[in-house]
Amino acid sequence: MLQCEAGHGTAGGNQDTAMKLLRYGPPGQEKPGLLDAQGVLRDASAWTDDWADEALAPAALEALQQAHWQHHVLVFRDQRITPAQQVAFSRRFGPLQIHVQKKFQLAGHPEVLIVSNIKENGEPIGLGDAGVYWHSDISYKPQPSLGSLLHAQELPGEGGDTLFADQHLAWEALSPELKQRILPLRAEHSYLAKYEELRARNPWRPRLTPAQIAQVAPAVQPVVRTHPETGRKALFVSEHFTTRILGLSPAKSDALLAELFAHSTQPQFVYR
C-alpha cells in the first residue's frame, strides 16, 4: 500500500537471487544481468532488442520477481529510460492496466499515467493529487494489479516522498482475536469513494464520463489476501478505496475499517 508519488531506497535479495540479477549463464559464459555491481539497473542505453532478449531472459526476470515478492519495493537508481522502454520492461511481467484517467495518459503510451503538479499554459499536465490517501493501486478492479512501476522525472529538493506500508507485517502484528474475526470478511472497493471530495479540493481533477464510471464499478475483495506465490497473508483495505465491509452494519463496518486503517499505516510498517 502506498501514499504520495516519489521515493528512494535500496533493493536486495538472497545470495542466489542477487547473483542471478548481476550475472547469468553457464560457467565461463556468464553475461551481465539486470544489475551492475552496485545494485543499479544497467544503463538504459543498452536496452536494445538483443539486451532485452538476453539480460531480461526468463531466469533474470524470475530472479527479479522473487526479489519483488520478498522485499515488495525495489528501487533502481539513476535510470535514463524512454517511455517505450518502461512500457516494454513492465510488460515482461504481464498484461498492463490502462488507467481510467485518459486525460493524463502519456501521448503515444496510454499505459503510462502522468502524476504531476506542474501546469503548462494554465492546464495540469498530470494527476496532481494521486497520493493524498493511503491506497493499493487498482484494488477497485476485480483482478488487482501485480504492482506499479514508478519512474521519477522531476522531484522537489525535500518532501514529496512516496511511502510504502507493508501489509504482510500489518497482518502479522494483529492480535489473534482480530485475525480470526476479519479473516472471512470481504469488503467493497470503489475508485469513486473519494473522487468528488478530491475534485472539490483540486479542480484540475476531471469529471468522469458515464463510460469511465462504468469502467470502475465497485469490486469486492477479501479483507485479508493470501499471496498466490508466497502464501503470506496481508491486509487488503485502504482509506482511499475501501468503502464498507459486507455483512456488517454501517456503524460496525466504519469502526472496524477505521481501526484497520490506523493499524496498517503505523510507522513500523512504513518505508519512506
Short mmCIF file of C-alpha atoms in Angstrom, two decimals:
data_model
loop_
_atom_site.label_atom_id
_atom_site.label_comp_id
_atom_site.label_asym_id
_atom_site.label_seq_id
_atom_site.Cartn_x
_atom_site.Cartn_y
_atom_site.Cartn_z
CA MET A 1 0.00 0.00 0.00
CA LEU A 2 1.35 3.45 -0.83
CA GLN A 3 0.88 7.16 -0.33
CA CYS A 4 2.27 10.08 -2.39
CA GLU A 5 4.43 9.77 -5.51
CA ALA A 6 8.22 9.78 -5.13
CA GLY A 7 10.78 7.77 -3.28
CA HIS A 8 14.21 6.29 -2.96
CA GLY A 9 15.89 3.32 -1.29
CA THR A 10 17.71 0.09 -1.90
CA ALA A 11 16.80 -3.28 -3.30
CA GLY A 12 18.20 -6.67 -2.46
CA GLY A 13 17.57 -10.35 -2.18
CA ASN A 14 19.11 -13.57 -1.06
CA GLN A 15 22.53 -14.51 -2.46
CA ASP A 16 21.15 -16.70 -5.25
CA THR A 17 18.70 -14.03 -6.35
CA ALA A 18 21.35 -11.31 -6.24
CA MET A 19 23.78 -13.33 -8.33
CA LYS A 20 21.17 -14.03 -11.00
CA LEU A 21 20.47 -10.32 -11.22
CA LEU A 22 24.18 -9.46 -11.56
CA ARG A 23 25.24 -12.17 -13.98
CA TYR A 24 23.64 -15.20 -15.59
CA GLY A 25 24.53 -18.02 -17.95
CA PRO A 26 26.64 -21.21 -17.78
CA PRO A 27 30.09 -21.09 -16.06
CA GLY A 28 32.66 -19.41 -18.28
CA GLN A 29 29.94 -17.91 -20.46
CA GLU A 30 28.27 -15.55 -17.99
CA LYS A 31 26.71 -12.36 -19.30
CA PRO A 32 25.78 -9.13 -17.50
CA GLY A 33 22.41 -9.34 -15.77
CA LEU A 34 19.87 -6.69 -14.85
CA LEU A 35 22.02 -5.02 -12.17
CA ASP A 36 25.55 -3.71 -12.02
CA ALA A 37 27.90 -4.37 -9.09
CA GLN A 38 26.33 -1.53 -7.09
CA GLY A 39 22.85 -3.00 -7.47
CA VAL A 40 21.76 -0.38 -10.03
CA LEU A 41 19.79 -1.34 -13.13
CA ARG A 42 22.20 -1.22 -16.04
CA ASP A 43 22.41 1.84 -18.25
CA ALA A 44 19.25 2.04 -20.32
CA SER A 45 21.31 2.97 -23.38
CA ALA A 46 21.99 -0.76 -23.57
CA TRP A 47 18.28 -1.58 -23.77
CA THR A 48 18.40 -2.94 -27.28
CA ASP A 49 16.23 -5.79 -28.51
CA ASP A 50 19.17 -8.16 -28.03
CA TRP A 51 19.69 -6.93 -24.48
CA ALA A 52 16.02 -7.40 -23.71
CA ASP A 53 16.10 -10.92 -25.12
CA GLU A 54 19.16 -11.90 -23.07
CA ALA A 55 19.56 -9.77 -19.95
CA LEU A 56 15.80 -9.99 -19.45
CA ALA A 57 15.78 -13.71 -20.10
CA PRO A 58 13.33 -15.81 -18.07
CA ALA A 59 15.92 -16.65 -15.39
CA ALA A 60 16.73 -12.97 -14.82
CA LEU A 61 13.07 -11.98 -14.75
CA GLU A 62 12.32 -14.78 -12.31
CA ALA A 63 15.10 -13.56 -10.03
CA LEU A 64 13.71 -10.04 -10.14
CA GLN A 65 10.22 -11.32 -9.42
CA GLN A 66 11.49 -13.30 -6.45
CA ALA A 67 13.16 -10.16 -5.10
CA HIS A 68 9.89 -8.29 -5.56
CA TRP A 69 7.94 -10.91 -3.64
CA GLN A 70 10.49 -10.94 -0.85
CA HIS A 71 11.02 -7.20 -0.44
CA HIS A 72 7.87 -5.71 -2.06
CA VAL A 73 9.60 -2.43 -3.01
CA LEU A 74 12.54 -2.49 -5.44
CA VAL A 75 14.43 0.70 -6.25
CA PHE A 76 16.61 1.20 -9.34
CA ARG A 77 18.55 4.44 -9.06
CA ASP A 78 19.63 6.93 -11.71
CA GLN A 79 17.79 5.40 -14.65
CA ARG A 80 17.51 7.13 -18.02
CA ILE A 81 14.90 5.21 -19.94
CA THR A 82 12.34 6.16 -22.53
CA PRO A 83 8.60 5.66 -22.02
CA ALA A 84 8.72 2.88 -24.62
CA GLN A 85 11.42 1.12 -22.62
CA GLN A 86 9.48 1.49 -19.40
CA VAL A 87 6.38 0.01 -21.03
CA ALA A 88 8.36 -2.83 -22.61
CA PHE A 89 10.06 -3.66 -19.31
CA SER A 90 6.76 -3.59 -17.42
CA ARG A 91 5.05 -5.80 -19.99
CA ARG A 92 7.56 -8.58 -19.34
CA PHE A 93 5.71 -9.22 -16.08
CA GLY A 94 2.22 -9.47 -17.57
CA PRO A 95 -0.58 -7.51 -19.27
CA LEU A 96 -0.69 -3.81 -18.37
CA GLN A 97 -3.63 -1.89 -16.97
CA ILE A 98 -4.79 1.27 -18.76
CA HIS A 99 -5.83 3.82 -16.15
CA VAL A 100 -9.30 5.31 -16.39
CA GLN A 101 -7.82 8.84 -16.31
CA LYS A 102 -7.41 9.20 -20.05
CA LYS A 103 -6.68 12.94 -19.81
CA PHE A 104 -3.35 12.24 -18.14
CA GLN A 105 -2.18 9.30 -20.22
CA LEU A 106 1.19 9.91 -21.85
CA ALA A 107 0.77 10.65 -25.56
CA GLY A 108 1.61 7.56 -27.57
CA HIS A 109 1.88 5.42 -24.42
CA PRO A 110 -1.55 5.07 -22.77
CA GLU A 111 -0.06 2.54 -20.31
CA VAL A 112 1.77 5.45 -18.61
CA LEU A 113 -0.22 7.72 -16.28
CA ILE A 114 1.43 11.09 -15.67
CA VAL A 115 1.47 12.11 -12.00
CA SER A 116 2.47 15.76 -11.69
CA ASN A 117 1.54 19.06 -10.04
CA ILE A 118 3.02 21.06 -12.94
CA LYS A 119 0.82 23.27 -15.07
CA GLU A 120 1.57 24.40 -18.61
CA ASN A 121 -0.46 27.20 -20.17
CA GLY A 122 -2.68 27.10 -17.10
CA GLU A 123 -3.54 23.42 -17.52
CA PRO A 124 -2.21 20.50 -15.45
CA ILE A 125 -0.01 18.03 -17.32
CA GLY A 126 -0.73 15.19 -14.91
CA LEU A 127 -2.81 13.95 -12.00
CA GLY A 128 -1.61 16.17 -9.18
CA ASP A 129 -3.25 14.53 -6.17
CA ALA A 130 -2.74 10.82 -6.79
CA GLY A 131 -1.18 10.14 -3.39
CA VAL A 132 -3.34 12.06 -0.93
CA TYR A 133 -4.76 8.94 0.71
CA TRP A 134 -3.20 5.59 1.51
CA HIS A 135 -4.20 3.11 -1.18
CA SER A 136 -3.35 -0.06 -3.08
CA ASP A 137 -3.29 0.69 -6.80
CA ILE A 138 -6.23 -0.74 -8.75
CA SER A 139 -7.73 -2.52 -5.72
CA TYR A 140 -11.10 -1.41 -7.12
CA LYS A 141 -10.75 -3.80 -10.06
CA PRO A 142 -11.90 -7.45 -9.75
CA GLN A 143 -8.31 -8.51 -10.50
CA PRO A 144 -5.89 -6.05 -8.88
CA SER A 145 -2.51 -5.34 -10.44
CA LEU A 146 0.67 -7.24 -9.65
CA GLY A 147 2.33 -3.91 -8.89
CA SER A 148 3.26 -0.48 -10.22
CA LEU A 149 6.44 0.83 -11.82
CA LEU A 150 7.08 4.50 -10.98
CA HIS A 151 9.68 6.45 -12.95
CA ALA A 152 10.51 9.76 -11.29
CA GLN A 153 11.29 12.58 -13.73
CA GLU A 154 11.49 15.67 -11.52
CA LEU A 155 11.43 15.75 -7.72
CA PRO A 156 11.48 18.54 -5.12
CA GLY A 157 14.57 19.14 -3.03
CA GLU A 158 12.74 17.86 0.02
CA GLY A 159 9.35 16.28 0.73
CA GLY A 160 7.20 14.62 -1.87
CA ASP A 161 8.26 11.14 -0.79
CA THR A 162 6.35 8.00 -1.66
CA LEU A 163 5.57 5.99 1.44
CA PHE A 164 5.01 2.23 1.27
CA ALA A 165 3.28 0.31 4.08
CA ASP A 166 3.98 -3.43 4.37
CA GLN A 167 0.60 -5.09 4.76
CA HIS A 168 2.13 -8.51 5.47
CA LEU A 169 3.69 -7.05 8.61
CA ALA A 170 0.45 -5.25 9.43
CA TRP A 171 -1.43 -8.56 9.31
CA GLU A 172 1.18 -10.38 11.37
CA ALA A 173 1.03 -7.71 14.10
CA LEU A 174 -2.73 -8.08 14.65
CA SER A 175 -3.99 -9.86 17.74
CA PRO A 176 -5.07 -13.49 17.25
CA GLU A 177 -8.63 -12.49 18.10
CA LEU A 178 -8.78 -9.76 15.45
CA LYS A 179 -7.16 -12.03 12.87
CA GLN A 180 -9.84 -14.65 13.46
CA ARG A 181 -12.56 -12.02 13.25
CA ILE A 182 -11.53 -10.46 9.93
CA LEU A 183 -10.16 -13.48 8.07
CA PRO A 184 -13.51 -14.49 6.48
CA LEU A 185 -14.67 -10.93 5.78
CA ARG A 186 -14.98 -9.26 2.38
CA ALA A 187 -15.02 -5.57 1.58
CA GLU A 188 -16.13 -3.30 -1.25
CA HIS A 189 -13.55 -1.15 -3.05
CA SER A 190 -14.55 1.79 -5.23
CA TYR A 191 -12.47 4.21 -7.30
CA LEU A 192 -15.25 6.76 -6.74
CA ALA A 193 -15.10 6.57 -2.93
CA LYS A 194 -13.31 9.90 -2.50
CA TYR A 195 -13.36 11.15 -6.08
CA GLU A 196 -15.76 14.06 -5.65
CA GLU A 197 -14.06 15.08 -2.42
CA LEU A 198 -10.76 15.28 -4.30
CA ARG A 199 -12.39 17.17 -7.18
CA ALA A 200 -13.71 19.75 -4.73
CA ARG A 201 -10.20 20.29 -3.36
CA ASN A 202 -8.41 20.04 -6.70
CA PRO A 203 -10.44 21.39 -9.63
CA TRP A 204 -7.89 20.07 -12.16
CA ARG A 205 -9.12 16.53 -11.44
CA PRO A 206 -11.51 15.95 -14.37
CA ARG A 207 -15.14 14.94 -14.08
CA LEU A 208 -15.59 11.32 -15.15
CA THR A 209 -17.85 10.45 -18.06
CA PRO A 210 -20.55 7.78 -17.72
CA ALA A 211 -18.35 5.45 -19.77
CA GLN A 212 -15.42 5.98 -17.40
CA ILE A 213 -17.63 5.42 -14.37
CA ALA A 214 -18.76 2.13 -15.89
CA GLN A 215 -15.09 1.08 -16.15
CA VAL A 216 -14.60 1.44 -12.39
CA ALA A 217 -17.66 -0.28 -10.98
CA PRO A 218 -17.07 -1.33 -7.34
CA ALA A 219 -15.29 -4.64 -6.73
CA VAL A 220 -15.44 -6.94 -3.74
CA GLN A 221 -12.14 -8.14 -2.27
CA PRO A 222 -11.17 -10.24 0.76
CA VAL A 223 -10.16 -8.16 3.76
CA VAL A 224 -7.18 -10.48 4.06
CA ARG A 225 -5.48 -11.64 0.87
CA THR A 226 -3.14 -14.61 0.57
CA HIS A 227 -0.28 -14.14 -1.87
CA PRO A 228 -0.60 -16.88 -4.53
CA GLU A 229 3.16 -17.44 -4.76
CA THR A 230 4.48 -16.98 -1.21
CA GLY A 231 1.38 -17.98 0.76
CA ARG A 232 1.79 -14.97 3.06
CA LYS A 233 -1.32 -13.18 4.26
CA ALA A 234 -1.74 -9.41 4.06
CA LEU A 235 -4.36 -6.84 4.95
CA PHE A 236 -6.15 -5.54 1.87
CA VAL A 237 -8.11 -2.45 2.87
CA SER A 238 -7.26 1.20 2.32
CA GLU A 239 -8.69 4.55 3.31
CA HIS A 240 -8.88 5.70 -0.30
CA PHE A 241 -10.82 2.89 -1.94
CA THR A 242 -12.38 0.61 0.70
CA THR A 243 -15.94 1.76 1.37
CA ARG A 244 -17.56 -0.92 3.53
CA ILE A 245 -17.30 -4.44 4.90
CA LEU A 246 -20.03 -6.71 3.65
CA GLY A 247 -22.32 -8.27 6.21
CA LEU A 248 -21.74 -5.61 8.89
CA SER A 249 -23.93 -2.68 9.83
CA PRO A 250 -22.64 0.69 8.60
CA ALA A 251 -21.60 1.66 12.14
CA LYS A 252 -19.69 -1.58 12.76
CA SER A 253 -18.17 -1.52 9.29
CA ASP A 254 -16.94 2.06 9.71
CA ALA A 255 -15.50 1.33 13.15
CA LEU A 256 -13.65 -1.78 12.02
CA LEU A 257 -12.27 -0.11 8.92
CA ALA A 258 -11.08 2.89 10.94
CA GLU A 259 -9.26 0.51 13.27
CA LEU A 260 -7.62 -1.35 10.39
CA PHE A 261 -6.69 1.84 8.53
CA ALA A 262 -4.96 3.25 11.63
CA HIS A 263 -3.20 -0.03 12.37
CA SER A 264 -1.99 -0.69 8.83
CA THR A 265 -0.05 2.55 8.37
CA GLN A 266 1.88 2.68 11.64
CA PRO A 267 5.48 3.90 11.27
CA GLN A 268 6.99 0.46 11.96
CA PHE A 269 5.35 -0.86 8.79
CA VAL A 270 6.30 2.07 6.54
CA TYR A 271 9.20 2.52 4.13
CA ARG A 272 9.84 6.11 3.05
#
